[in-house]
JSON list of C-alpha atoms in Angstrom, two decimals:
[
{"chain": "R", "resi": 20, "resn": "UNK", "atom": "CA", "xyz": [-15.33, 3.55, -18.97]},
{"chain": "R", "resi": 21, "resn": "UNK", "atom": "CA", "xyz": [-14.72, 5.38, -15.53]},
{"chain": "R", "resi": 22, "resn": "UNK", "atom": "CA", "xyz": [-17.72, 7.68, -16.21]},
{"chain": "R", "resi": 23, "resn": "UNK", "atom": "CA", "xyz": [-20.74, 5.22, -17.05]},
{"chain": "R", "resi": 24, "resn": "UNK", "atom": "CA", "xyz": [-21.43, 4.26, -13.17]},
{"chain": "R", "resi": 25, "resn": "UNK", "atom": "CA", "xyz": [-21.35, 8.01, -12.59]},
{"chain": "R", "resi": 26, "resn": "UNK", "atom": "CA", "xyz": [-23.75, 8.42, -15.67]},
{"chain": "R", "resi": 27, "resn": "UNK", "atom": "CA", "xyz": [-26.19, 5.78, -14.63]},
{"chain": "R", "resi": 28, "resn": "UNK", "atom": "CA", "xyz": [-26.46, 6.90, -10.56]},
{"chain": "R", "resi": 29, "resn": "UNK", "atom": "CA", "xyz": [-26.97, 10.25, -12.61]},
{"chain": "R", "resi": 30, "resn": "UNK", "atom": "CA", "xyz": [-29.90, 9.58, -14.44]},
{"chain": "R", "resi": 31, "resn": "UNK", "atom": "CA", "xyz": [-31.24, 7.09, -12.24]},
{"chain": "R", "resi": 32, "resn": "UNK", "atom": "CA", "xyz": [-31.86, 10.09, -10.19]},
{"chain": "R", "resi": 33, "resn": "UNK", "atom": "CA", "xyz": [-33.25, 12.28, -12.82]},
{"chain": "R", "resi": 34, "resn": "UNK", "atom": "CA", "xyz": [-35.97, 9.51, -13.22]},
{"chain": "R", "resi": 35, "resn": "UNK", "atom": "CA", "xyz": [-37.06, 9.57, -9.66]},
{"chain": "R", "resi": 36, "resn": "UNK", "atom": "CA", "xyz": [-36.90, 13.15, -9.14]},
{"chain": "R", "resi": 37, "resn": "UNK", "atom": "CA", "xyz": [-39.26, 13.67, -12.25]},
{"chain": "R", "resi": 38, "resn": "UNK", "atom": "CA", "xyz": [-41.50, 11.05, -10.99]},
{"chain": "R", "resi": 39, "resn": "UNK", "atom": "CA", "xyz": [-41.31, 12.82, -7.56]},
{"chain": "R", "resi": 40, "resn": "UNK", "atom": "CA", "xyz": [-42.48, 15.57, -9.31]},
{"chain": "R", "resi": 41, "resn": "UNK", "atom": "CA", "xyz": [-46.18, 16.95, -7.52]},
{"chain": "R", "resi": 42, "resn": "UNK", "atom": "CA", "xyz": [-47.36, 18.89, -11.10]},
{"chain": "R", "resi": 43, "resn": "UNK", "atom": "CA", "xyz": [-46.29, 22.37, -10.54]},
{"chain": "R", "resi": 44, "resn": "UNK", "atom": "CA", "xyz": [-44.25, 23.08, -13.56]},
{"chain": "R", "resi": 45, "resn": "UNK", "atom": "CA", "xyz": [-45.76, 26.75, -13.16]},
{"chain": "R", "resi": 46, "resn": "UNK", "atom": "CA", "xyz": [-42.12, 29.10, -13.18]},
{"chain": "R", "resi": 47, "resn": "UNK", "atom": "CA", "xyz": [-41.12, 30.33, -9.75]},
{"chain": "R", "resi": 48, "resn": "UNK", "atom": "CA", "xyz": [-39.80, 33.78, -8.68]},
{"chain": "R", "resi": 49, "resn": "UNK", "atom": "CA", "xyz": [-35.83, 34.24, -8.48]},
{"chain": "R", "resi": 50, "resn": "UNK", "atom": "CA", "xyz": [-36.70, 35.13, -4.77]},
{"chain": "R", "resi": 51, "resn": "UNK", "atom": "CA", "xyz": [-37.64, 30.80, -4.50]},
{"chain": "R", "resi": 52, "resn": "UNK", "atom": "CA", "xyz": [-34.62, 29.61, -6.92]},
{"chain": "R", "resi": 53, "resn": "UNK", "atom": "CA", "xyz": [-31.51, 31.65, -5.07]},
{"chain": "R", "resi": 54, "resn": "UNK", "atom": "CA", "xyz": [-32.42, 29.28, -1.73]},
{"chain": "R", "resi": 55, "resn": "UNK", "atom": "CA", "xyz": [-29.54, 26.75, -2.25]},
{"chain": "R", "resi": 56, "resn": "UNK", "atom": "CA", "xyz": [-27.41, 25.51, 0.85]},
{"chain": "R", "resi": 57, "resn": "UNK", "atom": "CA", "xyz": [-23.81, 26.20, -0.01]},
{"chain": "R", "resi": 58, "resn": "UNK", "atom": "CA", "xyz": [-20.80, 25.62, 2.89]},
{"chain": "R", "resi": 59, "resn": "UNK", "atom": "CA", "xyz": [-20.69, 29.01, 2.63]},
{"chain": "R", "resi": 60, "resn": "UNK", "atom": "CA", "xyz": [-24.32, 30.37, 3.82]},
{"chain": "R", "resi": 61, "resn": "UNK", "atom": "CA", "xyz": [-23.90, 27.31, 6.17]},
{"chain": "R", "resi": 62, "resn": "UNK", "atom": "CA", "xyz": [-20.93, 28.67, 8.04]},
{"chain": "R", "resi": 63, "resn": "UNK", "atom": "CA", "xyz": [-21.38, 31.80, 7.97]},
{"chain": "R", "resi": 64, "resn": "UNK", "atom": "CA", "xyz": [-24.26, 33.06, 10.50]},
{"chain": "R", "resi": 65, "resn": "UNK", "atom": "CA", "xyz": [-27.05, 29.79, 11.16]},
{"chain": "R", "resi": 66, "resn": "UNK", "atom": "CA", "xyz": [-29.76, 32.51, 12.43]},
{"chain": "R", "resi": 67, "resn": "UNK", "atom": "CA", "xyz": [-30.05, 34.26, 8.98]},
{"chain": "R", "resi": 68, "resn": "UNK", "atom": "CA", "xyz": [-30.49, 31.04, 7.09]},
{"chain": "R", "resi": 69, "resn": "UNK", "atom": "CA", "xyz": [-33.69, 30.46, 5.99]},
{"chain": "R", "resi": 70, "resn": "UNK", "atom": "CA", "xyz": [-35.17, 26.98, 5.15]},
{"chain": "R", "resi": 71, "resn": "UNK", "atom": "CA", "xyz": [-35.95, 27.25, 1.32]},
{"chain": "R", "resi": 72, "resn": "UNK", "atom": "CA", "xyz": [-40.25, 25.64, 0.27]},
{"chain": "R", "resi": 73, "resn": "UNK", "atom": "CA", "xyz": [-40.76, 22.12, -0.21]},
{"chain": "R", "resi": 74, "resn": "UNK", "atom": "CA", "xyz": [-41.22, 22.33, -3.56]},
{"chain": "R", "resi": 75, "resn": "UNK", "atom": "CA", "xyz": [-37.19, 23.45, -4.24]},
{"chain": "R", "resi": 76, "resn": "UNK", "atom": "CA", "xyz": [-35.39, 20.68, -3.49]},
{"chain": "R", "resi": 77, "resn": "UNK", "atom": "CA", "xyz": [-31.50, 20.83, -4.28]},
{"chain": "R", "resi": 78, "resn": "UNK", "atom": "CA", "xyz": [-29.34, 18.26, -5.31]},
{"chain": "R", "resi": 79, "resn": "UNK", "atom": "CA", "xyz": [-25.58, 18.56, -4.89]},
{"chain": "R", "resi": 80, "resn": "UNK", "atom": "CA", "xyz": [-24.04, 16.45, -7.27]},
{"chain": "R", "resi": 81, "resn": "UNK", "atom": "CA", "xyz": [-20.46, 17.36, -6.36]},
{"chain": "R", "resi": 82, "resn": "UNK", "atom": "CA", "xyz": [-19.73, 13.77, -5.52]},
{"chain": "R", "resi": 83, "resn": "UNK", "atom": "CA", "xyz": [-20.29, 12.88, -8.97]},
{"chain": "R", "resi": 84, "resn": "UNK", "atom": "CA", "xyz": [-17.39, 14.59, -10.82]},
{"chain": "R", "resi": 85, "resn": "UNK", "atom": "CA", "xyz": [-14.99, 14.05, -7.63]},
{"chain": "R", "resi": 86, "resn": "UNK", "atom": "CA", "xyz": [-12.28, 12.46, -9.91]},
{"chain": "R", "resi": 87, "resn": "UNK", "atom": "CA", "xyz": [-9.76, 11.46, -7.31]},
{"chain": "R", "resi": 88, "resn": "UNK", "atom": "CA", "xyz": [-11.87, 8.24, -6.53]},
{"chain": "R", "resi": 89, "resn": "UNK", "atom": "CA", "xyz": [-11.38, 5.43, -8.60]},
{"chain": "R", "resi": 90, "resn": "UNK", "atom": "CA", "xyz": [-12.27, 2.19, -7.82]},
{"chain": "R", "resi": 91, "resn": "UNK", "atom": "CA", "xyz": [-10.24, 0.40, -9.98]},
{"chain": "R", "resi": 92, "resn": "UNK", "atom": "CA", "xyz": [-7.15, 2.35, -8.73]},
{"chain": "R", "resi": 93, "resn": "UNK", "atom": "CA", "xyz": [-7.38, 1.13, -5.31]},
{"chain": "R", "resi": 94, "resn": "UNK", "atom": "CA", "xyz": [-4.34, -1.24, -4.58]},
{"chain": "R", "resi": 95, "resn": "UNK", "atom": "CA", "xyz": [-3.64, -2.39, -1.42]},
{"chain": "R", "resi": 96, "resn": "UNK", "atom": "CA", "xyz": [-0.19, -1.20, -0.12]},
{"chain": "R", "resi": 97, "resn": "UNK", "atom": "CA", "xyz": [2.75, -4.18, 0.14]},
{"chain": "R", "resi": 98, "resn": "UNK", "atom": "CA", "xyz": [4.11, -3.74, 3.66]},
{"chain": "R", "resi": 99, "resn": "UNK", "atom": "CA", "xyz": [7.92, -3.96, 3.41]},
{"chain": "R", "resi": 100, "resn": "UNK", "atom": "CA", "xyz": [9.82, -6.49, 5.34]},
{"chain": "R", "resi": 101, "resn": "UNK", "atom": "CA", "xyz": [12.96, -5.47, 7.23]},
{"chain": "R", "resi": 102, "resn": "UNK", "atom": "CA", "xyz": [15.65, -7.50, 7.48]},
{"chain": "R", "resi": 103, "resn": "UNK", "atom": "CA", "xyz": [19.19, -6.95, 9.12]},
{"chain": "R", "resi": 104, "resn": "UNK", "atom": "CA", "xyz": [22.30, -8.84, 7.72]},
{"chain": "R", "resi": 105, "resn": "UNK", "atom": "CA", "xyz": [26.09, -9.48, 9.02]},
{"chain": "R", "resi": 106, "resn": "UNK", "atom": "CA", "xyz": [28.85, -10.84, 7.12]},
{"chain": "R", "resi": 107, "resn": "UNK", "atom": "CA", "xyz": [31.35, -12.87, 9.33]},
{"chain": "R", "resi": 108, "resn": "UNK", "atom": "CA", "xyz": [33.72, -15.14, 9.95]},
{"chain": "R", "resi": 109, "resn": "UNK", "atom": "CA", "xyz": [33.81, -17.53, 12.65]},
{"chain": "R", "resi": 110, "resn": "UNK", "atom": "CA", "xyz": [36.39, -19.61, 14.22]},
{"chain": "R", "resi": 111, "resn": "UNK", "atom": "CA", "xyz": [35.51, -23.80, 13.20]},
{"chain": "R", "resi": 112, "resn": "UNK", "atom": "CA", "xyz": [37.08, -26.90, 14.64]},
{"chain": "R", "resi": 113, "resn": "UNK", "atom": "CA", "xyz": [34.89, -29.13, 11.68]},
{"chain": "R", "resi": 114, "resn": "UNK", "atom": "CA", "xyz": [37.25, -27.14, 8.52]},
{"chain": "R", "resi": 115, "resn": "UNK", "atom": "CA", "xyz": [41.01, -27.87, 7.46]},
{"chain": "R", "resi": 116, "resn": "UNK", "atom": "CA", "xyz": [40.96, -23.59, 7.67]},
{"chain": "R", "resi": 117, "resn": "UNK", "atom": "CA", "xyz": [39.78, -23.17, 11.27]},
{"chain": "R", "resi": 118, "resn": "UNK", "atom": "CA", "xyz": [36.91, -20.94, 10.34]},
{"chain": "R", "resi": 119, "resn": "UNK", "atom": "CA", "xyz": [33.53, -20.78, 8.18]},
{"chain": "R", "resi": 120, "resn": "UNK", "atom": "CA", "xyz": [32.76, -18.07, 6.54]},
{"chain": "R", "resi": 121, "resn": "UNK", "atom": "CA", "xyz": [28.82, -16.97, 7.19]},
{"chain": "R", "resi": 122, "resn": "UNK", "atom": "CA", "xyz": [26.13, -14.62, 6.57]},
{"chain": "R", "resi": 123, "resn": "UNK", "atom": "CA", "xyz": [23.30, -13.75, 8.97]},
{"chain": "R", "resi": 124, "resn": "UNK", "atom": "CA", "xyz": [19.93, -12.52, 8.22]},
{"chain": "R", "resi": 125, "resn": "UNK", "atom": "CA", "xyz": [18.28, -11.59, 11.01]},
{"chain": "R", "resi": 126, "resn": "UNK", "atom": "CA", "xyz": [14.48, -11.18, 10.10]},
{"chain": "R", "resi": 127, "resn": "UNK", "atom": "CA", "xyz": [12.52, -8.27, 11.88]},
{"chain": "R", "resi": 128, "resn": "UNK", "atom": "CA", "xyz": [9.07, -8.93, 10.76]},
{"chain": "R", "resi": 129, "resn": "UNK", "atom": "CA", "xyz": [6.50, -9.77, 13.08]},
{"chain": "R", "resi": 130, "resn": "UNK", "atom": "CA", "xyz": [4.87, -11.75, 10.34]},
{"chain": "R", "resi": 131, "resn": "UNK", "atom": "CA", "xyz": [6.43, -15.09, 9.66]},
{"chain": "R", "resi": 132, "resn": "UNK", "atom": "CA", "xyz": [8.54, -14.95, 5.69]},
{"chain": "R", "resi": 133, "resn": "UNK", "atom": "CA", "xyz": [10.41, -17.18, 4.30]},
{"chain": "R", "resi": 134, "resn": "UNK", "atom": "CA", "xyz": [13.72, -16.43, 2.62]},
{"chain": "R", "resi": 135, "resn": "UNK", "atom": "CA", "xyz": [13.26, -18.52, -1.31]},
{"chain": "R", "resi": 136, "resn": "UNK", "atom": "CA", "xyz": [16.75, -17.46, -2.70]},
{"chain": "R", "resi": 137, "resn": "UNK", "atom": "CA", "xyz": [20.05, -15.66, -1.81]},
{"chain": "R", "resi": 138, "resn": "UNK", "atom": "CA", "xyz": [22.64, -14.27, -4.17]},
{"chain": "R", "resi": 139, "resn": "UNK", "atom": "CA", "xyz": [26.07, -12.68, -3.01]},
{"chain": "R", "resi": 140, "resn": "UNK", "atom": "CA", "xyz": [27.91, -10.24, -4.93]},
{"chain": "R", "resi": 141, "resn": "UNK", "atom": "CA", "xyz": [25.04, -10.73, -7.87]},
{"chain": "R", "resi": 142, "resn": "UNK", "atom": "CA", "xyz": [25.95, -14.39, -8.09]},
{"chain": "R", "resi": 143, "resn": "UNK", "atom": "CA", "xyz": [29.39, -14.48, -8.53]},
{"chain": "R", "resi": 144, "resn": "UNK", "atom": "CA", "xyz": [29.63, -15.67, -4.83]},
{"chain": "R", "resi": 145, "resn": "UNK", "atom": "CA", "xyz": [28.55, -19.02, -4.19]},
{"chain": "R", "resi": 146, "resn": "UNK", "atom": "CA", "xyz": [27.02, -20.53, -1.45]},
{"chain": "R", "resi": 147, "resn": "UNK", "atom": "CA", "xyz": [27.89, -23.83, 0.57]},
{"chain": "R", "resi": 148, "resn": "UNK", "atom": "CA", "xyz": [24.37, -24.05, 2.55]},
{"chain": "R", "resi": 149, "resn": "UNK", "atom": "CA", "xyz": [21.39, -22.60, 3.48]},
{"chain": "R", "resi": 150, "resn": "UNK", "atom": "CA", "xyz": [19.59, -23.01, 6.81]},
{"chain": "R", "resi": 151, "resn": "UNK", "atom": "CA", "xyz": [16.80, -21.78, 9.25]},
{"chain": "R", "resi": 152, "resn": "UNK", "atom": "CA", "xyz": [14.98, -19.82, 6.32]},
{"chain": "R", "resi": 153, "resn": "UNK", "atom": "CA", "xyz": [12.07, -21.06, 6.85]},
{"chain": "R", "resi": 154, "resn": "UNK", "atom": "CA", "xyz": [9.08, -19.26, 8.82]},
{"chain": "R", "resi": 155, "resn": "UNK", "atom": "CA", "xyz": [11.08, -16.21, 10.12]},
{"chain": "R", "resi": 156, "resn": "UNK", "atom": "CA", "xyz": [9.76, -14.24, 12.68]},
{"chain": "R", "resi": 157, "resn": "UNK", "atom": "CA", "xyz": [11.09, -11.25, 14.43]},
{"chain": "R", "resi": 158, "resn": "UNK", "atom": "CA", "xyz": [14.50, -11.94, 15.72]},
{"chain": "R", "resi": 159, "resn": "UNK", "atom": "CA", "xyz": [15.32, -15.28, 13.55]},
{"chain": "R", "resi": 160, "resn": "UNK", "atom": "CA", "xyz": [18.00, -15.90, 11.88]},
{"chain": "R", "resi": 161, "resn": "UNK", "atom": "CA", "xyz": [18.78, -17.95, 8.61]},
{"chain": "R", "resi": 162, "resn": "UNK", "atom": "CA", "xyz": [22.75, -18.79, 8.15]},
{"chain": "R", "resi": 163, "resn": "UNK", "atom": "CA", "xyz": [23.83, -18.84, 4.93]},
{"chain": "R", "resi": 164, "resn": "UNK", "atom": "CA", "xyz": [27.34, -20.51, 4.56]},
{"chain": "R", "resi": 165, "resn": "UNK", "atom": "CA", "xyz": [29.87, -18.44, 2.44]},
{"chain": "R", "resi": 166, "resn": "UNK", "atom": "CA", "xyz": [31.75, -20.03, -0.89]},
{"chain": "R", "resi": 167, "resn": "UNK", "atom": "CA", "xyz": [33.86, -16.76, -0.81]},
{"chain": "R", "resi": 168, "resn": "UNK", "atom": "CA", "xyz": [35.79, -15.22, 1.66]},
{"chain": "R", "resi": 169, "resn": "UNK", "atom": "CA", "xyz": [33.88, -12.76, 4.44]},
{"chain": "R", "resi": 170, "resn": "UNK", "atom": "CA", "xyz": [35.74, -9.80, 3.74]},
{"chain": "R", "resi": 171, "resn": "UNK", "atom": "CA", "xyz": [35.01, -9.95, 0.00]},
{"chain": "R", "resi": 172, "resn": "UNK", "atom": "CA", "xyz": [30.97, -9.83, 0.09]},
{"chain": "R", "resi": 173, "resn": "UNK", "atom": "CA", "xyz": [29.94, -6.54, -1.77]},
{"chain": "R", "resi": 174, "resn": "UNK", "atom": "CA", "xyz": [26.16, -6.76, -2.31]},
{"chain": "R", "resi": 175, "resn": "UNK", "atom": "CA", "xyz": [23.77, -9.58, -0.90]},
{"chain": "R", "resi": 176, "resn": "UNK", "atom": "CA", "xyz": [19.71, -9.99, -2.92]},
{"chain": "R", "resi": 177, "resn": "UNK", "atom": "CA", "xyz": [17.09, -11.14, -0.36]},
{"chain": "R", "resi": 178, "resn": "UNK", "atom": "CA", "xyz": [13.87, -12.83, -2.09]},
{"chain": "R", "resi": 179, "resn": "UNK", "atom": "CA", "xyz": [11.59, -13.52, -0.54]},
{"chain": "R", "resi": 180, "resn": "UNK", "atom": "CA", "xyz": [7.91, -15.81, -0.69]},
{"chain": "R", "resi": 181, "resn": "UNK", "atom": "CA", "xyz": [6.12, -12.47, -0.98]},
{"chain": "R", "resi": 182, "resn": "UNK", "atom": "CA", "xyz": [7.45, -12.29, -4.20]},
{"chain": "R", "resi": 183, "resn": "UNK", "atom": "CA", "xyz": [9.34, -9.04, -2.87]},
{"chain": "R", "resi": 184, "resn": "UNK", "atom": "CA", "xyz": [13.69, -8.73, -3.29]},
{"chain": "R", "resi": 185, "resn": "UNK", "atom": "CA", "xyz": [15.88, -6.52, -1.35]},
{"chain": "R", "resi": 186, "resn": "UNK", "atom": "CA", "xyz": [19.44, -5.84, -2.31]},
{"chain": "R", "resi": 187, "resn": "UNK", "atom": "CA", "xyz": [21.22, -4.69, 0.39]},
{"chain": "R", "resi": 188, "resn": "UNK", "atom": "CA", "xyz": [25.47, -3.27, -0.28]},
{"chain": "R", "resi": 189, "resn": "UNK", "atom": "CA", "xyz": [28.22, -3.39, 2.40]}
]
C-alpha cells in the first residue's frame, strides 16, 4: 500500500520522459553513457567535471526507495506536562483534630490543564474535596483534601484533560 504513490510518481515520469524524447534512439558510445553526476565526482575536484550532452539526461531516483519516510507514520509528539506534588499536614482551627490533611499539585505547564481525576494510594485513599483544578497554569495549585492521614500517602495518579496520567510514588 506504501509503494503505489512511489509507483505512480514513477511512471508518471517514465511517460513524460518518453514523450520528451527528440527521436534519437540511435545507441550511444560508453564514452556518452559513463557521464552521470554522483556526490562523489561532485566533491571531488569541480574543474575536471565535465557537463555530460543534452541528449543524456539522468534521473536520480534515490528519493523513491528512501524507506524511512512514511507519511502515515508521522504522529505528532504529546508534550508531557510536569507537575510537582507535596503531601502535608496543616494546622486547622475549622476540625475537632486541629489539622487537615492536604495534597498540593503545583502545575508547571505554561499551557493551561486541567486536573479530571485524582487517586491516592491507587484508590484506597479517599478524598474529602477537590479545588482550584481547573485551568492550571505554571505555578497553580489545586488542593486536594486528604481522607487518610498525610504520612500514609504512598502513590498519587494525576489525569489529566489531555487524556494523559502520571503516577507519581513518595
Amino acid at each position: 500500500m506504501n509503494f503505489i504513490p512511489s509507483i505512480f510518481l514513477s511512471s508518471m515520469l517514465l511517460l513524460t520522459l518518453t514523450a520528451c524524447n527528440s527521436g534519437n534512439d540511435a545507441p550511444k558510445s560508453k564514452d556518452t553513457q559513463t557521464h552521470t553526476s554522483s556526490a562523489e565526482n561532485n566533491t571531488s575536484d569541480q574543474s575536471e567535471t565535465t557537463n555530460p550532452p543534452e541528449d543524456d539526461f539522468v534521473v536520480n531516483k534515490s528519493f523513491l526507495e528512501d524507506e524511512s519516510y512514511n507519511a502515515e507514520d508521522i504522529v505528532e509528539p504529546v508534550a508531557q506536562e510536569e507537575f510537582e506534588l507535596s503531601v502535608r499536614r496543616d494546622p486547622s482551627q475549622h476540625t475537632m483534630t486541629g489539622y487537615v490533611d492536604k495534597l498540593m499539585i503545583v502545575s508547571l505547564n505554561n499551557d493551561p490543564t486541567t486536573l479530571t481525576g485524582v487517586s491516592i494510594n491507587r484508590g484506597n485513599c479517599g478524598t474529602k474535596g477537590f479545588y482550584d483544578y481547573k485551568n492550571m497554569r505554571y505555578g497553580s495549585v489545586a488542593q486536594v483534601y486528604l481522607g487518610c492521614a498525610a504520612e500514609y500517602v504512598r502513590e498519587v495518579t494525576i489525569s489529566t484533560n489531555s487524556g494523559l496520567t502520571y503516577t507519581y510514588n513518595f
